[in-house]
Short mmCIF file of N, CA and C in Angstrom, two decimals:
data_model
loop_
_atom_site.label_atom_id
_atom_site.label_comp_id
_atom_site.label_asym_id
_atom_site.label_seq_id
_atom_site.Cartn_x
_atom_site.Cartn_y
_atom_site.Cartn_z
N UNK A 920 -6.75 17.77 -25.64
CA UNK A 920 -7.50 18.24 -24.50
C UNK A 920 -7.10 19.68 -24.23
N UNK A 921 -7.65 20.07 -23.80
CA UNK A 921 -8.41 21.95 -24.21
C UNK A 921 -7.48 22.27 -22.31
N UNK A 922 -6.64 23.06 -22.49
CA UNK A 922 -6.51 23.28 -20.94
C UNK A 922 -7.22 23.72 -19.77
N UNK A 923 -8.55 23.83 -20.22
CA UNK A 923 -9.67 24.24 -19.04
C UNK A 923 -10.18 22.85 -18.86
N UNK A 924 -10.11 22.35 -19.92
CA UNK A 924 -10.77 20.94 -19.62
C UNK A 924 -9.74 20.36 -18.49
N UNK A 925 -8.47 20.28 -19.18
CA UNK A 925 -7.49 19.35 -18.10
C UNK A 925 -7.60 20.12 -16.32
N UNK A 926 -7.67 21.41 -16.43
CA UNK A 926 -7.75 21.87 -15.20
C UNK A 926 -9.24 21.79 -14.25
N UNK A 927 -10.04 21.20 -15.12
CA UNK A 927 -11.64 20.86 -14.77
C UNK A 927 -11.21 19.33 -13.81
N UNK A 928 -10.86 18.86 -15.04
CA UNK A 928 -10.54 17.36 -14.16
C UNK A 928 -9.39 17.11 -13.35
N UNK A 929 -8.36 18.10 -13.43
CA UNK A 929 -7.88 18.01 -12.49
C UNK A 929 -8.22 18.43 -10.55
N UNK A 930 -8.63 19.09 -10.69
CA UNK A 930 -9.79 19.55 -10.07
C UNK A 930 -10.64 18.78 -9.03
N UNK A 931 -10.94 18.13 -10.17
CA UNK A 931 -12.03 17.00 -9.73
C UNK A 931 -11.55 15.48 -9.13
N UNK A 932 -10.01 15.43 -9.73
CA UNK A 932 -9.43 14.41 -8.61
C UNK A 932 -9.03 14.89 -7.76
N UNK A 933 -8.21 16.12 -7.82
CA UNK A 933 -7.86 16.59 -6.46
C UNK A 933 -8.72 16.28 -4.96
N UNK A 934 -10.50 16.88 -5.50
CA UNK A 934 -11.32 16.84 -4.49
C UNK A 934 -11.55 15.63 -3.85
N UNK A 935 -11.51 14.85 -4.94
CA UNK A 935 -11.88 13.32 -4.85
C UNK A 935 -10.58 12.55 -3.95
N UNK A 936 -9.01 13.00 -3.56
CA UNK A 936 -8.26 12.71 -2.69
C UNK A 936 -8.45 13.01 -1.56
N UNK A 937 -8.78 14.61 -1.76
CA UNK A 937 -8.73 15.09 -0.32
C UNK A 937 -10.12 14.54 0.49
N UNK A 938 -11.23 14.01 0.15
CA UNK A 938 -11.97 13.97 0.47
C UNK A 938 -12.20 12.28 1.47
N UNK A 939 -11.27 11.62 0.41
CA UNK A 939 -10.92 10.18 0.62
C UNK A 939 -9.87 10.36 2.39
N UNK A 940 -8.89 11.29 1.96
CA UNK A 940 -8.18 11.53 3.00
C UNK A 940 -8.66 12.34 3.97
N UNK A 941 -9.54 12.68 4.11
CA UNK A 941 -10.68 13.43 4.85
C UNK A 941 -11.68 12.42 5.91
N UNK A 942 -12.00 11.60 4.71
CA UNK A 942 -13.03 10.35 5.82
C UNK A 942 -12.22 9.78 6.13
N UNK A 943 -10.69 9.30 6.12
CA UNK A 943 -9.93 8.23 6.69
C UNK A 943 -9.46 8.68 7.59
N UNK A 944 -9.07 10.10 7.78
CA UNK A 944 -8.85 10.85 8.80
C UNK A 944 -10.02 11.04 10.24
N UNK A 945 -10.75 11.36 10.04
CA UNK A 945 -12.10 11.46 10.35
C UNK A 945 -12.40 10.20 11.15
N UNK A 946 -12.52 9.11 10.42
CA UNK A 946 -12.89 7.87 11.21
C UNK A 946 -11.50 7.22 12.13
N UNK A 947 -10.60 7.57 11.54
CA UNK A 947 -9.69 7.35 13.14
C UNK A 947 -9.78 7.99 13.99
N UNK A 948 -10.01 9.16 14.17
CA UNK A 948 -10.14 10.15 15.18
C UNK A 948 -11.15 9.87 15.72
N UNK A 949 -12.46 9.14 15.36
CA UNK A 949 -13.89 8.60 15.77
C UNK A 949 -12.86 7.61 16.85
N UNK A 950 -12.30 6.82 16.02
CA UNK A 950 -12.02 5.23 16.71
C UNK A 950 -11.25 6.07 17.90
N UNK A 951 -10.46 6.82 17.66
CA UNK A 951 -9.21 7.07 18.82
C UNK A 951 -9.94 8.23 19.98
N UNK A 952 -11.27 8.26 19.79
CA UNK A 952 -11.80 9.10 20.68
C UNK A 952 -12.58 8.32 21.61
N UNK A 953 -13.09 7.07 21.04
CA UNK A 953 -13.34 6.11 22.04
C UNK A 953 -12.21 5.01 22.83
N UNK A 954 -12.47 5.25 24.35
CA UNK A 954 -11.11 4.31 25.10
C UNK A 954 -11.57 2.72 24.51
N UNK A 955 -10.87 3.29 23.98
CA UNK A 955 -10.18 1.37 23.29
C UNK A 955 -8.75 1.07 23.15
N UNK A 956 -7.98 0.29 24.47
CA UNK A 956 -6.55 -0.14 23.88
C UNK A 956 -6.04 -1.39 23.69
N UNK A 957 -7.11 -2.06 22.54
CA UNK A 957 -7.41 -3.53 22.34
C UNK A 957 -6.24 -3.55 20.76
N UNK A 958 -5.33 -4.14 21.05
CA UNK A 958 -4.80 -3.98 19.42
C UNK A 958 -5.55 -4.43 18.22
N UNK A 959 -6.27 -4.81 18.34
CA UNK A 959 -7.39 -4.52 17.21
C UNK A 959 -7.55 -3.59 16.66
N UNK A 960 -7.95 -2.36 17.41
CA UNK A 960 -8.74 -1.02 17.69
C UNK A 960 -7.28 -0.15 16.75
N UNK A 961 -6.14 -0.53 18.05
CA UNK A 961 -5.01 -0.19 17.00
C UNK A 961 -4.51 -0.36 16.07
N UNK A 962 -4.67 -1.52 15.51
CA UNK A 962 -4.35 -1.71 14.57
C UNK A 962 -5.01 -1.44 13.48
N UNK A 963 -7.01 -1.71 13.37
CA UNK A 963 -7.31 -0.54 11.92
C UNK A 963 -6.93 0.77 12.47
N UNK A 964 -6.64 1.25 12.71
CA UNK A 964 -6.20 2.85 12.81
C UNK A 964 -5.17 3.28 12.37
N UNK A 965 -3.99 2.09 12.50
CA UNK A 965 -2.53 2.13 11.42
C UNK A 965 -3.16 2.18 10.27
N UNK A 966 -4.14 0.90 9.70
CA UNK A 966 -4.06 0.36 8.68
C UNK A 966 -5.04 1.46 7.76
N UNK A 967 -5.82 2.37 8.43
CA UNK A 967 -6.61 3.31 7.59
C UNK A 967 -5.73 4.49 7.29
N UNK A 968 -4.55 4.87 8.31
CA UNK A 968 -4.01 5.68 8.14
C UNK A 968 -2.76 5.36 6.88
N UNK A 969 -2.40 4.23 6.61
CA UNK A 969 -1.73 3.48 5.60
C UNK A 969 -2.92 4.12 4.27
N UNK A 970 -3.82 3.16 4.79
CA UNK A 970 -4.52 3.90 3.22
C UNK A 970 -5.05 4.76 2.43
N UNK A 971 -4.58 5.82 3.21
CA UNK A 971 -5.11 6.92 2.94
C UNK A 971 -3.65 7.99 2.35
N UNK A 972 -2.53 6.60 2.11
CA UNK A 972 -1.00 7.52 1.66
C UNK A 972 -1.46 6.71 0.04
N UNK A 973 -0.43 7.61 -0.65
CA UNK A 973 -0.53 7.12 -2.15
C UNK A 973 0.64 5.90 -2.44
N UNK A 974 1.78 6.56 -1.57
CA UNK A 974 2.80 5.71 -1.66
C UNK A 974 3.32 5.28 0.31
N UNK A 975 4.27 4.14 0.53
CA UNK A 975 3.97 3.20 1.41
C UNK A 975 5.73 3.10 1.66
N UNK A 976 5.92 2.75 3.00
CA UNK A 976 7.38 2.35 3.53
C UNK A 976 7.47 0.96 3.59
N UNK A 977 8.67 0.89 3.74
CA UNK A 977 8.93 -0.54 4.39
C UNK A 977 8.08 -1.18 5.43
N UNK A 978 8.28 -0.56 6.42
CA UNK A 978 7.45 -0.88 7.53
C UNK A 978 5.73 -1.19 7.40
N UNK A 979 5.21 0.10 6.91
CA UNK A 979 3.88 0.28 6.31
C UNK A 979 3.23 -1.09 5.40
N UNK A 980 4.61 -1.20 4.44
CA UNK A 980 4.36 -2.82 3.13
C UNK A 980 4.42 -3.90 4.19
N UNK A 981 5.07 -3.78 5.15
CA UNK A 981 5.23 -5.13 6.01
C UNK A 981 3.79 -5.69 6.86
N UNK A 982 3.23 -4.35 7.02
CA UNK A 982 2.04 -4.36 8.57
C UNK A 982 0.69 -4.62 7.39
N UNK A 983 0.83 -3.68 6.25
CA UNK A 983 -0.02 -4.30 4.99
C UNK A 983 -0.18 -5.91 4.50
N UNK A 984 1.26 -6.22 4.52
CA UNK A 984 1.16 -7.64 3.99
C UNK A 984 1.35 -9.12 4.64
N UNK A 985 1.13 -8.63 6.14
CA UNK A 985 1.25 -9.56 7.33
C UNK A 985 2.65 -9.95 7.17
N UNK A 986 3.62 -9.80 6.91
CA UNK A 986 4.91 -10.20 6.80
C UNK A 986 5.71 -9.23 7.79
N UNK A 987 7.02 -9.71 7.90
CA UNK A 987 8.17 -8.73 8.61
C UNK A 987 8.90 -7.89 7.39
N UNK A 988 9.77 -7.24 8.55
CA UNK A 988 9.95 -5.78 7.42
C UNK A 988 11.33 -6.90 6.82
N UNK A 989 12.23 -7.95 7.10
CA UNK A 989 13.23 -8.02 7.01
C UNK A 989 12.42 -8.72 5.16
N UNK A 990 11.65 -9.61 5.22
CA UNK A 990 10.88 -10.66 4.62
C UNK A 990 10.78 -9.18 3.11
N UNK A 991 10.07 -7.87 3.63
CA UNK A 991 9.58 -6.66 2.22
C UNK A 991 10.97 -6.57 1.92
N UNK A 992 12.45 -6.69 2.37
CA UNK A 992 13.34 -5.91 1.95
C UNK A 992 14.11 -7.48 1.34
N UNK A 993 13.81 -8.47 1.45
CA UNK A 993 14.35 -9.68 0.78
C UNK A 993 13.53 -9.24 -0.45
N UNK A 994 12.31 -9.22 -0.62
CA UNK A 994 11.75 -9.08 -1.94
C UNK A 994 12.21 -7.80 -2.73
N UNK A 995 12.40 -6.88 -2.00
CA UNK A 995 12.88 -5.66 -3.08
C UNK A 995 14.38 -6.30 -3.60
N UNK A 996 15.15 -6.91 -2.63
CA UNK A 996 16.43 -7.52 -3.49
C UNK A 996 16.33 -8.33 -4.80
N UNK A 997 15.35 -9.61 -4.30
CA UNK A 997 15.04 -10.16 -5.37
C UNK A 997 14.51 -9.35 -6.89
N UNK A 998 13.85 -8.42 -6.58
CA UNK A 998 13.43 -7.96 -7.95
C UNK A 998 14.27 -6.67 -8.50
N UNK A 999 15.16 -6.73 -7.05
CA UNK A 999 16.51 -5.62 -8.50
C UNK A 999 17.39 -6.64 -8.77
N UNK A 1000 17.43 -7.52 -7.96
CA UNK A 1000 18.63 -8.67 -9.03
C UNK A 1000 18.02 -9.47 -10.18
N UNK A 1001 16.37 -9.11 -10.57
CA UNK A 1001 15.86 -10.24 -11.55
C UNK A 1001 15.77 -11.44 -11.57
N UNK A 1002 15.54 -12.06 -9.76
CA UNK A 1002 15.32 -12.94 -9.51
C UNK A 1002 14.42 -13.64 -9.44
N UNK A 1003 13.16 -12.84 -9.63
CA UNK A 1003 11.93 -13.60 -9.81
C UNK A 1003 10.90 -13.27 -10.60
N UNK A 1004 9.97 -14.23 -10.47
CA UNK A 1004 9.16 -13.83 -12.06
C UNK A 1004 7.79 -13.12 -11.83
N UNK A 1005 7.34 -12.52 -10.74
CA UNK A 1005 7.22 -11.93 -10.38
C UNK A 1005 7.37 -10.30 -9.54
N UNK A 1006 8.13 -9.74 -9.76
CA UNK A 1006 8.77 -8.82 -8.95
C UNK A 1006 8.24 -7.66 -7.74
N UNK A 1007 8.36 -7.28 -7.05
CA UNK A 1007 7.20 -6.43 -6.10
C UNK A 1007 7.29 -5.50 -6.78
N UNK A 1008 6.94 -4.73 -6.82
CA UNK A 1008 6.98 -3.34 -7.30
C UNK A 1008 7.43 -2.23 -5.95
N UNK A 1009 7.87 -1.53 -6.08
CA UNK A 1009 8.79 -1.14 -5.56
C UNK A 1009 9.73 0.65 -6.06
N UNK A 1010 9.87 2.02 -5.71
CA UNK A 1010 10.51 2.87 -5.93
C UNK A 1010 12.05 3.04 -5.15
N UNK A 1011 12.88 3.15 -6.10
CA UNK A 1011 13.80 3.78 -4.56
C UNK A 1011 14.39 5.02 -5.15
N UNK A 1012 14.01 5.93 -4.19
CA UNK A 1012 14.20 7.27 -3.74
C UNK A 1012 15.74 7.67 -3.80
N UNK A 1013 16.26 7.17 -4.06
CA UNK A 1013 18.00 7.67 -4.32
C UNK A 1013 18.56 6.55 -2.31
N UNK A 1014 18.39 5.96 -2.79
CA UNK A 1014 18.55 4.74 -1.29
C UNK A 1014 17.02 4.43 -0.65
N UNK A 1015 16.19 5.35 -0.87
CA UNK A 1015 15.09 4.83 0.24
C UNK A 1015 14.13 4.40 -0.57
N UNK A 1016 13.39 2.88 -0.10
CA UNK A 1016 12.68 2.66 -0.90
C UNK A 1016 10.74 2.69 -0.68
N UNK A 1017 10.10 2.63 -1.35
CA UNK A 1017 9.04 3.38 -0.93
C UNK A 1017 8.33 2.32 -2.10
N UNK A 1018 6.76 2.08 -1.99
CA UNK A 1018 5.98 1.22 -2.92
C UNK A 1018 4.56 1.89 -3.00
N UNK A 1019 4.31 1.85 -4.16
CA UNK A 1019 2.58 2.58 -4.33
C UNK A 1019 1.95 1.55 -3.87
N UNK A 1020 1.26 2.00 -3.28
CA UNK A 1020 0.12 1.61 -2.49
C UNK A 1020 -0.80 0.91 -3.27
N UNK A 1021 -1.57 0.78 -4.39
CA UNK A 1021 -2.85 0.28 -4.76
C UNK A 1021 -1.77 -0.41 -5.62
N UNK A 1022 -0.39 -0.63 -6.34
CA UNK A 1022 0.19 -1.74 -7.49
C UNK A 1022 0.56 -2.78 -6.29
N UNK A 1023 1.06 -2.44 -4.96
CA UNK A 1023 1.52 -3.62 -3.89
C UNK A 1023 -0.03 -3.84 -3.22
N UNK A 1024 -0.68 -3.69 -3.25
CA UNK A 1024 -1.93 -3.94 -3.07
C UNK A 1024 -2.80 -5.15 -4.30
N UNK A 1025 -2.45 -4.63 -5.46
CA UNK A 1025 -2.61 -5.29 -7.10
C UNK A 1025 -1.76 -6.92 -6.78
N UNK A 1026 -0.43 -6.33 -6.59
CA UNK A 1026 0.28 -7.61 -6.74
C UNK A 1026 0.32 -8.82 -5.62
N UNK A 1027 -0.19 -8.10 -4.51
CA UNK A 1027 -0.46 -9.50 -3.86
C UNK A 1027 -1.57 -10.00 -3.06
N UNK A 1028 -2.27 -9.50 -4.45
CA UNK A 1028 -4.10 -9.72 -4.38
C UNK A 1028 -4.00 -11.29 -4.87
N UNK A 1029 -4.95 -12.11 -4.39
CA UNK A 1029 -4.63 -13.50 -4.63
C UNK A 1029 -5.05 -13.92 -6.01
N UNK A 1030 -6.07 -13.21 -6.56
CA UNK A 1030 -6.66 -13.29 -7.64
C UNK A 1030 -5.31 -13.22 -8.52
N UNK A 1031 -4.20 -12.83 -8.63
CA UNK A 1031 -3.25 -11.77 -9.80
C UNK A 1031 -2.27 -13.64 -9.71
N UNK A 1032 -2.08 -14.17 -8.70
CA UNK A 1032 -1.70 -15.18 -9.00
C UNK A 1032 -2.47 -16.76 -7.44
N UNK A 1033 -2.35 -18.04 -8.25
CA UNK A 1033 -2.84 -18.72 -7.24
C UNK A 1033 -1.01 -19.81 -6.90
N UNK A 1034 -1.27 -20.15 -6.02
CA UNK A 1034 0.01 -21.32 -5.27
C UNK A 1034 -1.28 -22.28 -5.02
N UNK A 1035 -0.97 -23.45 -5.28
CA UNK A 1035 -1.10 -25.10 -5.13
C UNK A 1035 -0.48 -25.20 -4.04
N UNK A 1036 -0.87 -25.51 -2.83
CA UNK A 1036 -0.06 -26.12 -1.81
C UNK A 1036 -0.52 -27.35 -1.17
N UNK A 1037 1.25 -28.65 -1.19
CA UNK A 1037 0.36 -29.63 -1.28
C UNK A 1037 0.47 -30.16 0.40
N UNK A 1038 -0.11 -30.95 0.79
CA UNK A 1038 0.06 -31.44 2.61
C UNK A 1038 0.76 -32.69 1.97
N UNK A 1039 1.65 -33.07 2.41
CA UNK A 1039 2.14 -34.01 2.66
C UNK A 1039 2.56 -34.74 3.86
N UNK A 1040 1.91 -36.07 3.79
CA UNK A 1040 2.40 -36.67 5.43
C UNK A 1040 3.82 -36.91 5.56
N UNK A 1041 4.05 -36.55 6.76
CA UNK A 1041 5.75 -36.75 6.99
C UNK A 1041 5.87 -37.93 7.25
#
């Protein structure tokens, strides 16, 4: 690949981020300009502002995955000790740990795996 080419398409994702991060920006500021203090209201407004990062915190993976933050930081243990067969995916920053956004998104899409759960009468 020809380096005008790579700088063509680079280019062309660039626009294609900022633009993404442009309408996500944009439509919270819609939502947060109308009086609404229904946590609903607040809450897509976290959750657009979440998706509009490439990469994700603790906190951020927690409010993403309906779980508590204590519950994201049991799983990052598990998958640096090779405890499960699954692992989250997961960066750490020289102590801080941080997760891409669309692979923790990937991995606990229900489609990527299913659980059988059975009722049993007590």
């Amino acid at each position: 690949m020809k380096d005008q080419e790579f700088l063509v398409l680079l280019d062309a994702r660039i626009e294609e981020i900022a633009r993404a991060v442009f309408l996500e920006c944009n439509a919270v500021s819609m939502a947060s300009a109308q009086p609404s203090d229904d946590a609903a209201s607040k809450l897509r407004g976290q959750l657009a502002l979440i998706k509009a990062k490439e990469h994700v915190t603790v906190k951020e993976a927690a409010l993403l995955l309906s779980c508590s933050q204590s519950h994201i930081r049991k799983l990052v243990m598990l998958a640096r000790k090779g405890k499960t067969r699954r692992p989250v995916p997961y960066i750490d920053l020289e102590g801080v740990t941080i997760f891409p956004r669309e692979s923790l998104g990937d991995w606990a899409s229900p489609s990527s795996h299913l659980q059988v759960v059975k009722h049993e009468a007590a």
